PDB file of N, CA and C in Angstrom:
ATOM      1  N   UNK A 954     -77.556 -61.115  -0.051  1.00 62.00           N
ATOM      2  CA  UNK A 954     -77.001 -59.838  -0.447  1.00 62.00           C
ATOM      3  C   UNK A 954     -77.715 -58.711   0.290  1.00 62.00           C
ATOM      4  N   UNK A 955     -77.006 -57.670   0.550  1.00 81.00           N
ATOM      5  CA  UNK A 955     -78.000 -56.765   0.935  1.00 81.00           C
ATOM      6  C   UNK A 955     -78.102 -55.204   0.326  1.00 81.00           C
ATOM      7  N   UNK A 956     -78.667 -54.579   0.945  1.00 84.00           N
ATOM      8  CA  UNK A 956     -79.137 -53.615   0.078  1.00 84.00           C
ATOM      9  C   UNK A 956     -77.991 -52.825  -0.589  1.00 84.00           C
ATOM     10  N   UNK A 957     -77.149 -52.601  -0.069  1.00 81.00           N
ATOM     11  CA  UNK A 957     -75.845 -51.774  -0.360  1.00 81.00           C
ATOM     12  C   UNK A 957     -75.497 -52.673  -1.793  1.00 81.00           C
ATOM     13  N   UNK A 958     -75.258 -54.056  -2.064  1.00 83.00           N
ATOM     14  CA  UNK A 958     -75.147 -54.835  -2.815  1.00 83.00           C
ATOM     15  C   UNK A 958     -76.195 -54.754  -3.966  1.00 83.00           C
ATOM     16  N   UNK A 959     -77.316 -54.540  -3.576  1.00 89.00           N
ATOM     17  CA  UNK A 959     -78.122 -53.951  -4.843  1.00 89.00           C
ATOM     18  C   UNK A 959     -78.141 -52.881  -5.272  1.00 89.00           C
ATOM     19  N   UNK A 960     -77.934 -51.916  -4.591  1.00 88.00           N
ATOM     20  CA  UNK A 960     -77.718 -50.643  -5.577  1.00 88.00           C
ATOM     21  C   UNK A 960     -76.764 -50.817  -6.124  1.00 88.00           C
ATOM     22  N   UNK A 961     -75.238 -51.006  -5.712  1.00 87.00           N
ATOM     23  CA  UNK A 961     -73.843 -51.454  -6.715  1.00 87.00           C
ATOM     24  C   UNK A 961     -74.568 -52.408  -7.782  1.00 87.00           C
ATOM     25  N   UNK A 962     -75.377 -52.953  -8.057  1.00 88.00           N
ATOM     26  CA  UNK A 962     -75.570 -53.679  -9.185  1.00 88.00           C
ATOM     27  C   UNK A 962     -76.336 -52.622 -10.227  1.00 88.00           C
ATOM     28  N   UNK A 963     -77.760 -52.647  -9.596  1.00 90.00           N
ATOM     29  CA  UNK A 963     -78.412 -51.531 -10.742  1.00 90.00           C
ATOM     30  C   UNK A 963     -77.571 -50.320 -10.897  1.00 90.00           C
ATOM     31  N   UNK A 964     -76.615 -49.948 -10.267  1.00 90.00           N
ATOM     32  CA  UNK A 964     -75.359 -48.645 -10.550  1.00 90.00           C
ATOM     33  C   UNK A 964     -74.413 -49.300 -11.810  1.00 90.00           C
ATOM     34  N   UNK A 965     -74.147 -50.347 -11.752  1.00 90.00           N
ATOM     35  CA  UNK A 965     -73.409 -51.022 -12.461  1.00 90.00           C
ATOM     36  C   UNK A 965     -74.361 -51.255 -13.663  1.00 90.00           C
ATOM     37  N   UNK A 966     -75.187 -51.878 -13.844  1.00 90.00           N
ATOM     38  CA  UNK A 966     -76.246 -51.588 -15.090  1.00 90.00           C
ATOM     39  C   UNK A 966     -76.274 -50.214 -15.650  1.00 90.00           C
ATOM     40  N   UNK A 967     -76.786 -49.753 -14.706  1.00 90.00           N
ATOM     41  CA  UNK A 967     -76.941 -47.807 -15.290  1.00 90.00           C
ATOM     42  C   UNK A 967     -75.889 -47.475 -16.210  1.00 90.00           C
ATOM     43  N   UNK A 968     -74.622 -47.509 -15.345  1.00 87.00           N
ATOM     44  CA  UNK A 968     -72.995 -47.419 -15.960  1.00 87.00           C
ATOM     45  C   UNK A 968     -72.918 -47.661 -17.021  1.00 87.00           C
ATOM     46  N   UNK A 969     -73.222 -48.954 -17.189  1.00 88.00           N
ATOM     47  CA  UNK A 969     -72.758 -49.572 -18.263  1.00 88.00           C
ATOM     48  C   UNK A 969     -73.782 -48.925 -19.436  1.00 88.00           C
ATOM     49  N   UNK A 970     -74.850 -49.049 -19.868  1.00 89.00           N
ATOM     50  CA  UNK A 970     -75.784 -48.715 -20.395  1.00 89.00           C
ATOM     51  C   UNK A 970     -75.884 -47.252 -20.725  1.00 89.00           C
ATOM     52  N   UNK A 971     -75.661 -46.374 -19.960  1.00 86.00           N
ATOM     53  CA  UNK A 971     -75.866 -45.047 -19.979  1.00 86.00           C
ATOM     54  C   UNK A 971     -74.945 -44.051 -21.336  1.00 86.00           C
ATOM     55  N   UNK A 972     -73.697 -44.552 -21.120  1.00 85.00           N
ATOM     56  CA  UNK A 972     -72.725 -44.025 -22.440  1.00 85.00           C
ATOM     57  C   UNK A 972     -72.991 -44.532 -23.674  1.00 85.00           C
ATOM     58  N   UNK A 973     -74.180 -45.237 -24.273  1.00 82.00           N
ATOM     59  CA  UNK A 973     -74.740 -45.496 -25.396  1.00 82.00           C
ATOM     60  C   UNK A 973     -76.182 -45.311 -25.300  1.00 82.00           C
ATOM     61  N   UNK A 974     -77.249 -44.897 -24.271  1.00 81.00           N
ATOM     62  CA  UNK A 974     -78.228 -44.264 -24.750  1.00 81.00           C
ATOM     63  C   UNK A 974     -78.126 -42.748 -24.749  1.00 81.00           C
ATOM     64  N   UNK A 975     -77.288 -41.790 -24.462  1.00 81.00           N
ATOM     65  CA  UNK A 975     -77.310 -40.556 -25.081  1.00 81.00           C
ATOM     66  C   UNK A 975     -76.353 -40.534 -25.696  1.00 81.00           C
ATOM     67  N   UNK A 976     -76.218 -38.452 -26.577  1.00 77.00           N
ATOM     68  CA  UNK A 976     -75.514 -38.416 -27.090  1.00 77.00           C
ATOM     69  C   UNK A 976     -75.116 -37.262 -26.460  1.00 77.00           C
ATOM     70  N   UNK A 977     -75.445 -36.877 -25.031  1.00 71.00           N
ATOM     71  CA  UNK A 977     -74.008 -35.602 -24.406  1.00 71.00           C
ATOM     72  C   UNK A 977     -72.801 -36.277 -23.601  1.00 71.00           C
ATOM     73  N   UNK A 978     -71.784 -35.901 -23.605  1.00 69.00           N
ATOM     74  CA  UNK A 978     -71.010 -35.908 -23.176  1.00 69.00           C
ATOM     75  C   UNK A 978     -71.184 -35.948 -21.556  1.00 69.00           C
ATOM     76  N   UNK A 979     -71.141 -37.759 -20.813  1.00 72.00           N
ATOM     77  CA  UNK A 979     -71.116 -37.697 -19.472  1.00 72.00           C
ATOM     78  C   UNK A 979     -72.773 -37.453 -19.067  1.00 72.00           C
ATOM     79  N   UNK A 980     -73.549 -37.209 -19.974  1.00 65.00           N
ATOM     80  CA  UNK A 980     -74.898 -37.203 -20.176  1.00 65.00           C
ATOM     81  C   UNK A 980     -75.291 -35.538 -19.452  1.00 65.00           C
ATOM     82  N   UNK A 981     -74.381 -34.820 -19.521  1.00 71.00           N
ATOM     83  CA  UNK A 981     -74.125 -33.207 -19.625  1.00 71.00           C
ATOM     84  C   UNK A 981     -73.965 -32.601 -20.500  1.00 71.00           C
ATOM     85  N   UNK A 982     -72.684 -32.696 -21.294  1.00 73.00           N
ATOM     86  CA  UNK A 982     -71.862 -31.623 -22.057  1.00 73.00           C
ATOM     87  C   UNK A 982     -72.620 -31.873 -23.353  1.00 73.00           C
ATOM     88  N   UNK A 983     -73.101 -31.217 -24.395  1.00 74.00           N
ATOM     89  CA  UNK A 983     -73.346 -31.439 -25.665  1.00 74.00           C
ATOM     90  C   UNK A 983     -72.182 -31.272 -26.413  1.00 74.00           C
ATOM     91  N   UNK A 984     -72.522 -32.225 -27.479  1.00 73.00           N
ATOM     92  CA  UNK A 984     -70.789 -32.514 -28.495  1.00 73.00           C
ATOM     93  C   UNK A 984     -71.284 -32.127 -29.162  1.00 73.00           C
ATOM     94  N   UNK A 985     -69.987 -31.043 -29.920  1.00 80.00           N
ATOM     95  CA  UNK A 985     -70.099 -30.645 -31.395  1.00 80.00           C
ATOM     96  C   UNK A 985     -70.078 -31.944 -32.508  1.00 80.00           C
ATOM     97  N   UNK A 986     -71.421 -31.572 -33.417  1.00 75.00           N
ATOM     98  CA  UNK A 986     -71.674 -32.099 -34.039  1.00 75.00           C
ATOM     99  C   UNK A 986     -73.048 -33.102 -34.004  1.00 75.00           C
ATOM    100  N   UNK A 987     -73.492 -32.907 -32.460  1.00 70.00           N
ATOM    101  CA  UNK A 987     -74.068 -33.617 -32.229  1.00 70.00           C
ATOM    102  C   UNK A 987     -74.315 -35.106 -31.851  1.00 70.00           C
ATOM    103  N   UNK A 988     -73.201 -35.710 -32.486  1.00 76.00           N
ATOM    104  CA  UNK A 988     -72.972 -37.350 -31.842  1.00 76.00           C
ATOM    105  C   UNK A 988     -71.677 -37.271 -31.194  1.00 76.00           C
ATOM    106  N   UNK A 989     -71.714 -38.450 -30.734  1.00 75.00           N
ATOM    107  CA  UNK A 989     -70.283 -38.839 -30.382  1.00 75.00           C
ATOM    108  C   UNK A 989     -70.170 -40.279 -31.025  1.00 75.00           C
ATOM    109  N   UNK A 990     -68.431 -39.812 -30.940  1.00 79.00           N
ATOM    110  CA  UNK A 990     -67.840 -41.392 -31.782  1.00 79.00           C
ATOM    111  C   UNK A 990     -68.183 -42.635 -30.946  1.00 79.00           C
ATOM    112  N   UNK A 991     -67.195 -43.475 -31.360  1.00 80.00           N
ATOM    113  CA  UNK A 991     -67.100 -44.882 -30.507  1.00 80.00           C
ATOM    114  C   UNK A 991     -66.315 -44.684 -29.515  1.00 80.00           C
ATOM    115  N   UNK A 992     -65.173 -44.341 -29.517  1.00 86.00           N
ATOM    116  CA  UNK A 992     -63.976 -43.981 -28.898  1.00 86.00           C
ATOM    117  C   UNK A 992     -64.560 -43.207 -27.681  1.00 86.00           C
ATOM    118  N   UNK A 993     -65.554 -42.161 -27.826  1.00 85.00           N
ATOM    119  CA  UNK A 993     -65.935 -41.096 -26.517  1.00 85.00           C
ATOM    120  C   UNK A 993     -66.762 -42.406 -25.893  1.00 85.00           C
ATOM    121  N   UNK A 994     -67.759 -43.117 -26.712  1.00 82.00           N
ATOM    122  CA  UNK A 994     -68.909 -43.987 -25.878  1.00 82.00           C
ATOM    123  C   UNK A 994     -68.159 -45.251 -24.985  1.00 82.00           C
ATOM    124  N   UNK A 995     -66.804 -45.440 -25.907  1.00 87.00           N
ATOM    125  CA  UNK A 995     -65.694 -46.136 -24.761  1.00 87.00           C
ATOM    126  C   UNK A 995     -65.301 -45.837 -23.870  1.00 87.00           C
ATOM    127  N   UNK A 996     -64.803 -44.549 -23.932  1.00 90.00           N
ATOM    128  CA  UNK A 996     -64.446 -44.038 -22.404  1.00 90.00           C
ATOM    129  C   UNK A 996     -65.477 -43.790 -21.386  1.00 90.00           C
ATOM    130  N   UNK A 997     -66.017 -43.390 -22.003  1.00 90.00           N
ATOM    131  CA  UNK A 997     -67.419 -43.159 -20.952  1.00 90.00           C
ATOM    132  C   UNK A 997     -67.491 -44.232 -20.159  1.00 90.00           C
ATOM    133  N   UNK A 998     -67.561 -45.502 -20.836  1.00 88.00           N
ATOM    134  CA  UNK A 998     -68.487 -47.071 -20.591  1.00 88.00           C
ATOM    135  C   UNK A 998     -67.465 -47.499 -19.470  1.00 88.00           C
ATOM    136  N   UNK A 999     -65.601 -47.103 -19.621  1.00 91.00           N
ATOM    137  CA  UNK A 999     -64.469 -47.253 -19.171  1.00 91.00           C
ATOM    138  C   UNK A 999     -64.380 -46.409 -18.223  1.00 91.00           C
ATOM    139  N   UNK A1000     -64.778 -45.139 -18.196  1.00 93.00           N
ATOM    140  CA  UNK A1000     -65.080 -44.399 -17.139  1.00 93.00           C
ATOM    141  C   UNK A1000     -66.457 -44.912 -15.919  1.00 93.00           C
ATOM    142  N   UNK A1001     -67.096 -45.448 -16.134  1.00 90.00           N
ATOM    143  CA  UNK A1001     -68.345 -46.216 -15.337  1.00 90.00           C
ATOM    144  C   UNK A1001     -67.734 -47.380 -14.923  1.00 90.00           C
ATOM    145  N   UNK A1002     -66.992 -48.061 -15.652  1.00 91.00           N
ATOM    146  CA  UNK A1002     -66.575 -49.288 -14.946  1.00 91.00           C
ATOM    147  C   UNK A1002     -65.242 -48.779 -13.520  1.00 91.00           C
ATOM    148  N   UNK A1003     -64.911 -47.639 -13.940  1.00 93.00           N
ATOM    149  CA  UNK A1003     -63.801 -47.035 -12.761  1.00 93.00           C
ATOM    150  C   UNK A1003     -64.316 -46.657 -11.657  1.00 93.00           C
ATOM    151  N   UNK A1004     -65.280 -46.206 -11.800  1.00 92.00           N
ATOM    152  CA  UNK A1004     -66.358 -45.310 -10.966  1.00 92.00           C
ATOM    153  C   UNK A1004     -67.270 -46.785 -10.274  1.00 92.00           C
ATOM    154  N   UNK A1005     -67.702 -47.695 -10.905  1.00 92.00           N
ATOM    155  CA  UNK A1005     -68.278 -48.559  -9.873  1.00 92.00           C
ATOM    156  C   UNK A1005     -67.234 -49.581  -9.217  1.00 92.00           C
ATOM    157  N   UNK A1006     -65.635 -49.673  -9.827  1.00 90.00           N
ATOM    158  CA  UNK A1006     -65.053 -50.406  -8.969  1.00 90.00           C
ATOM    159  C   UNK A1006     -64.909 -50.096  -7.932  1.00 90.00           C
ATOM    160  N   UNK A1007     -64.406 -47.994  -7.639  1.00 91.00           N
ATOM    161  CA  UNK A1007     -64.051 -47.977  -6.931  1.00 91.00           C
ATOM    162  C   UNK A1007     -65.106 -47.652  -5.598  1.00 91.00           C
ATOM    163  N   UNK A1008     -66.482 -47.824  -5.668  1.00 91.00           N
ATOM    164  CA  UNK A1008     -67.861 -48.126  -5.026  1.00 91.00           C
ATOM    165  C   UNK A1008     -67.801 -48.660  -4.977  1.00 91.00           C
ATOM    166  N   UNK A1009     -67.397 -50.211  -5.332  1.00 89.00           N
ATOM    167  CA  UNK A1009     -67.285 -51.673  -4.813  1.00 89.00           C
ATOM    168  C   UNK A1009     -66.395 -51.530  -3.519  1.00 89.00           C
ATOM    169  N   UNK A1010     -65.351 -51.392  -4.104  1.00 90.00           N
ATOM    170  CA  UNK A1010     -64.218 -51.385  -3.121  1.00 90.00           C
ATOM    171  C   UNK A1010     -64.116 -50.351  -1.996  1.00 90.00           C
ATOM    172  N   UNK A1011     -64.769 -49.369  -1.960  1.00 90.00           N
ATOM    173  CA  UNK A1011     -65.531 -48.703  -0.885  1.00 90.00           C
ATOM    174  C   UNK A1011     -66.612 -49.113   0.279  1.00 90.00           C
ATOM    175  N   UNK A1012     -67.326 -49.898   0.017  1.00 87.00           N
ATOM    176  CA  UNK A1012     -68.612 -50.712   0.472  1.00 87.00           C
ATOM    177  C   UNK A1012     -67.975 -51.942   1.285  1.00 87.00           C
ATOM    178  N   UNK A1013     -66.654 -52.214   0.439  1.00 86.00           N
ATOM    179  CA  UNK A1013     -66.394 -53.863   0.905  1.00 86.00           C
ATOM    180  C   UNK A1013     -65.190 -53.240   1.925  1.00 86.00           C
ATOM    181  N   UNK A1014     -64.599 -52.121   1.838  1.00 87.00           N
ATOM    182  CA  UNK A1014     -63.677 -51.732   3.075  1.00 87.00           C
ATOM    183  C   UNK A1014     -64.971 -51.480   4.102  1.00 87.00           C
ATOM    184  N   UNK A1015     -65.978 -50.767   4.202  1.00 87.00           N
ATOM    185  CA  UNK A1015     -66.618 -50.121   5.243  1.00 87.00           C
ATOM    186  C   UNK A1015     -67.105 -51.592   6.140  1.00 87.00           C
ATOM    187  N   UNK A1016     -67.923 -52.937   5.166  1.00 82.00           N
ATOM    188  CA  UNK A1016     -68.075 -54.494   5.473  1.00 82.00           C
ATOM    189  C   UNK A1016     -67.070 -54.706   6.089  1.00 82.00           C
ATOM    190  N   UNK A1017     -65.477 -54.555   6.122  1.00 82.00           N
ATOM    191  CA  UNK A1017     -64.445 -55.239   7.063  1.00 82.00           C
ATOM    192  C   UNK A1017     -63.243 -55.189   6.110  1.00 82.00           C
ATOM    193  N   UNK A1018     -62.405 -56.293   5.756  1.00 84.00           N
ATOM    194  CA  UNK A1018     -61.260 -56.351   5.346  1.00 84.00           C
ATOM    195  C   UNK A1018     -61.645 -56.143   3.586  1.00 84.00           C
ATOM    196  N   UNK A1019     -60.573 -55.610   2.631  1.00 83.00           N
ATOM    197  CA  UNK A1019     -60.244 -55.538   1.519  1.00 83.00           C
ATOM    198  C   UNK A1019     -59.502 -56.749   0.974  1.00 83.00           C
ATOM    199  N   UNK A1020     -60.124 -57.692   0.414  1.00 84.00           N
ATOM    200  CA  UNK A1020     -59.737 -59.143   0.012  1.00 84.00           C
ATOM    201  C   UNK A1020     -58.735 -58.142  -1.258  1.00 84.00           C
ATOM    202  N   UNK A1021     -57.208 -58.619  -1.890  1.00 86.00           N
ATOM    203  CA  UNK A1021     -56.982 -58.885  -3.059  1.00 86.00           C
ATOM    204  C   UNK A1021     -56.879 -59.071  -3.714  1.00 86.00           C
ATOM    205  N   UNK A1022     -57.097 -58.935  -4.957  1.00 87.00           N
ATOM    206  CA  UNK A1022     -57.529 -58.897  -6.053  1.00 87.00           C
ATOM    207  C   UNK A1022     -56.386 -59.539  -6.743  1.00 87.00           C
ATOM    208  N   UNK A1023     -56.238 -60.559  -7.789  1.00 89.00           N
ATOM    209  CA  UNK A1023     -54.920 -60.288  -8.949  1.00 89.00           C
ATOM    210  C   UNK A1023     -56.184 -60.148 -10.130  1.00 89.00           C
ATOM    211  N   UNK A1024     -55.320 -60.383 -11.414  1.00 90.00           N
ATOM    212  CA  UNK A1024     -55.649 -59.752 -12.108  1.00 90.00           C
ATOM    213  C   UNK A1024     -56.806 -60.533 -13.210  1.00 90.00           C
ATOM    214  N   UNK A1025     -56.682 -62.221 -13.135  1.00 91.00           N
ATOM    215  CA  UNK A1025     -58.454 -62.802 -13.214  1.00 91.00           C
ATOM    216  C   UNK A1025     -59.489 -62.023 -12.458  1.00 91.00           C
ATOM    217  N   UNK A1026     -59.528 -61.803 -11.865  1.00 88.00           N
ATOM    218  CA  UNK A1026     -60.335 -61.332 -10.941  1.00 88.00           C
ATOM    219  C   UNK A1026     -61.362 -59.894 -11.922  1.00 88.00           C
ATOM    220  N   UNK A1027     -60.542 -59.114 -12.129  1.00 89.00           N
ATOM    221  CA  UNK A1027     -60.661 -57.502 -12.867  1.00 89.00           C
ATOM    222  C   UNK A1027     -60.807 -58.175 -14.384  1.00 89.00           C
ATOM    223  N   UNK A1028     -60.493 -59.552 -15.200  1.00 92.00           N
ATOM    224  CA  UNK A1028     -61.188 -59.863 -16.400  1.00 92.00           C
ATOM    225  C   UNK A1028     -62.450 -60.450 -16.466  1.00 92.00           C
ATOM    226  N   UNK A1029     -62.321 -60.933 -15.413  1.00 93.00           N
ATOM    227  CA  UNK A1029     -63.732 -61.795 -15.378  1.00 93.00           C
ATOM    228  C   UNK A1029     -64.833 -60.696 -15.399  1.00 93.00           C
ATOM    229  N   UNK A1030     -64.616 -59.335 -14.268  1.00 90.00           N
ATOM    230  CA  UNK A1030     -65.516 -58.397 -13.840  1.00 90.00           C
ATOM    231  C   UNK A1030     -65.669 -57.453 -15.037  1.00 90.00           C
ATOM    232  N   UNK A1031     -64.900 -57.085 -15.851  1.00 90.00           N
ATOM    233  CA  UNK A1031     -64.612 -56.444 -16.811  1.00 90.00           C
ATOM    234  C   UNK A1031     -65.804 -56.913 -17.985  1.00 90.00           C
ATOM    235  N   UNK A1032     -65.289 -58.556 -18.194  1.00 93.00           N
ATOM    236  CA  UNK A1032     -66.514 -59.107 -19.520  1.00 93.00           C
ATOM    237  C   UNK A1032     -68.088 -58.925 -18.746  1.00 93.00           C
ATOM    238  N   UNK A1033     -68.335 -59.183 -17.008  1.00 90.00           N
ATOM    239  CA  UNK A1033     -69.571 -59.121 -17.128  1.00 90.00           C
ATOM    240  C   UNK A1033     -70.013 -57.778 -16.956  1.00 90.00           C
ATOM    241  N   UNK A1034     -69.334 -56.771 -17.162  1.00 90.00           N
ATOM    242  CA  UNK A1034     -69.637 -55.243 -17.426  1.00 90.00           C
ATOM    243  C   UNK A1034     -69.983 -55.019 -18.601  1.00 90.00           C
ATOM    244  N   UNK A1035     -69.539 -56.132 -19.516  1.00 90.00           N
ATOM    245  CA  UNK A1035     -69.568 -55.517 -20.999  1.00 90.00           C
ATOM    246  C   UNK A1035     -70.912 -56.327 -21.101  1.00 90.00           C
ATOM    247  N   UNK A1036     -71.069 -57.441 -20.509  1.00 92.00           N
ATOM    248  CA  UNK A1036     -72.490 -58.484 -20.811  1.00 92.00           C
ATOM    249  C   UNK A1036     -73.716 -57.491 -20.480  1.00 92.00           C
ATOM    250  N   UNK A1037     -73.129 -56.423 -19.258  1.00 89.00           N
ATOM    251  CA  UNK A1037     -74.345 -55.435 -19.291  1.00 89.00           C
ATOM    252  C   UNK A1037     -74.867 -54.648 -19.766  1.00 89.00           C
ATOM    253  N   UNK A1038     -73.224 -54.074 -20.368  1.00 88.00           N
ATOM    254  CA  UNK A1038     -73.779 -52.739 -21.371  1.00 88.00           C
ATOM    255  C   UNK A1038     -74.282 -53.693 -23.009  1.00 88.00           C
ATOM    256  N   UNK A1039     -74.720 -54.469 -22.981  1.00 88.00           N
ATOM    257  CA  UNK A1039     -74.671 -55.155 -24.521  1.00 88.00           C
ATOM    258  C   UNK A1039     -75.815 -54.860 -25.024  1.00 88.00           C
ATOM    259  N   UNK A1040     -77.310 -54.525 -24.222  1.00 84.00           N
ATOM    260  CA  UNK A1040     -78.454 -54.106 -24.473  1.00 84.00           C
ATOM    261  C   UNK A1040     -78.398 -52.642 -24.939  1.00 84.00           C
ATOM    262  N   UNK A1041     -77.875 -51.736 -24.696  1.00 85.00           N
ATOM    263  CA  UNK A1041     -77.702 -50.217 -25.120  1.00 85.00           C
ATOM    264  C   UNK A1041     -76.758 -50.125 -26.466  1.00 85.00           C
ATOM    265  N   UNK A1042     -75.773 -51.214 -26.138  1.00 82.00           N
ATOM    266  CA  UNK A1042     -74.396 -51.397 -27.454  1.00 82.00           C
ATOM    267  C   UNK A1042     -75.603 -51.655 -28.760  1.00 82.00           C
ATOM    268  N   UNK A1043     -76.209 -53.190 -28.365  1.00 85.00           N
ATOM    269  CA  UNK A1043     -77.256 -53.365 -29.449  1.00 85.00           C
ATOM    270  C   UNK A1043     -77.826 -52.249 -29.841  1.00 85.00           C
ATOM    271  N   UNK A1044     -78.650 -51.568 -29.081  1.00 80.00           N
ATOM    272  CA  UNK A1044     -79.892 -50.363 -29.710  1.00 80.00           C
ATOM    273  C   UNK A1044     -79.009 -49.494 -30.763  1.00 80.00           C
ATOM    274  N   UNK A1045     -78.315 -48.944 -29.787  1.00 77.00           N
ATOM    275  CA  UNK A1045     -76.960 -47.852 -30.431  1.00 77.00           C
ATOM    276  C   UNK A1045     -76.262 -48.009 -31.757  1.00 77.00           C
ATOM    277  N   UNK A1046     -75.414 -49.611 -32.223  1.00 77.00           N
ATOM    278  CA  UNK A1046     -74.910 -49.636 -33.090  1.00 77.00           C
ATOM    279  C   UNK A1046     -75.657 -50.418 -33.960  1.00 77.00           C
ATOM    280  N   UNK A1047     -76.921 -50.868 -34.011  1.00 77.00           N
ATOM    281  CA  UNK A1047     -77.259 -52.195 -34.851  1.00 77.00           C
ATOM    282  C   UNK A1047     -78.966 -51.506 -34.982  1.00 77.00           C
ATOM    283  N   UNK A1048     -79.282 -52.056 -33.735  1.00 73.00           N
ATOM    284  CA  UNK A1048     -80.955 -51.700 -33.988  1.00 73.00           C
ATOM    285  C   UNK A1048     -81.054 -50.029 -34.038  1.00 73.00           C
ATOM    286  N   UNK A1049     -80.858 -48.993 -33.547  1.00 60.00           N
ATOM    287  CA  UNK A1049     -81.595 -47.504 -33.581  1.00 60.00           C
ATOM    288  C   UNK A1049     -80.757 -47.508 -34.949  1.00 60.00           C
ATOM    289  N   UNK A1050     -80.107 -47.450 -35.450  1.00 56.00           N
ATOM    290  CA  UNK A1050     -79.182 -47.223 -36.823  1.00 56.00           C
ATOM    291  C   UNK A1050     -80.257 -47.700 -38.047  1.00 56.00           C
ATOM    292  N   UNK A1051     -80.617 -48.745 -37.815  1.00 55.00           N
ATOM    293  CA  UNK A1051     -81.366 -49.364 -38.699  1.00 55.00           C
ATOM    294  C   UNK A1051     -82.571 -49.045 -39.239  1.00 55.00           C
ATOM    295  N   UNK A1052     -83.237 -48.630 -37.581  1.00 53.00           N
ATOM    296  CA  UNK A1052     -84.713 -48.217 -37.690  1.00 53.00           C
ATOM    297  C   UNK A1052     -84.965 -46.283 -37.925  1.00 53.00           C
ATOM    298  N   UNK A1053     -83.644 -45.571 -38.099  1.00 54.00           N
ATOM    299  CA  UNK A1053     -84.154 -44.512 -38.532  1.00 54.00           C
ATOM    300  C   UNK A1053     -84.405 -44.139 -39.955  1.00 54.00           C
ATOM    301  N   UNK A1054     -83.992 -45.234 -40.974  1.00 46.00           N
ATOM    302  CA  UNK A1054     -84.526 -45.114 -41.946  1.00 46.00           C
ATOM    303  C   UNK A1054     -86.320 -45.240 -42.268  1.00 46.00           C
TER     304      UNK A1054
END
């Protein structure tokens, strides 16, 4: 692999992870009320997975040809996006919940 290939990964970690350790909006905007729902920490997480496909698929045109894709392809990549964000999902909905009592 080379280096271009490792940053798309730890980018892809970050991504994933990032829309459940804060609570601004895009890790900018502050939300009224102070938290955000599930629904915003989804899009976010859904917004990162858009944002590193289309850095994948940027990297692998500049490498040479654009292989196609059907649509195994985008489930398989999809669950191991979610296998990444699962460490921040944990803290967020299970463990930090628990331990601020």
């Amino acid at each position: 692999m080379t280096a271009s290939m490792y940053t798309l990964l730890a980018l892809a970690v970050f991504f994933a992870n990032f829309p459940f350790v804060t609570q601004r909006l895009l890790g900018v905007f502050p939300v009224r009320g102070g938290k955000k729902r599930f629904l915003v920490h989804l899009g976010e997480w859904l917004l990162g997975f858009v944002v590193c496909g289309l850095l994948a698929r940027l990297l692998e045109a500049r490498a040479g040809t654009v292989h196609p894709q059907d649509w195994e392809f985008y489930a398989v990549v999809l669950c191991l996006y979610a296998v990444c964000a699962f460490p921040a999902f944990v803290w967020r909905y299970f463990w930090h919940g628990r331990n601020r009592e």
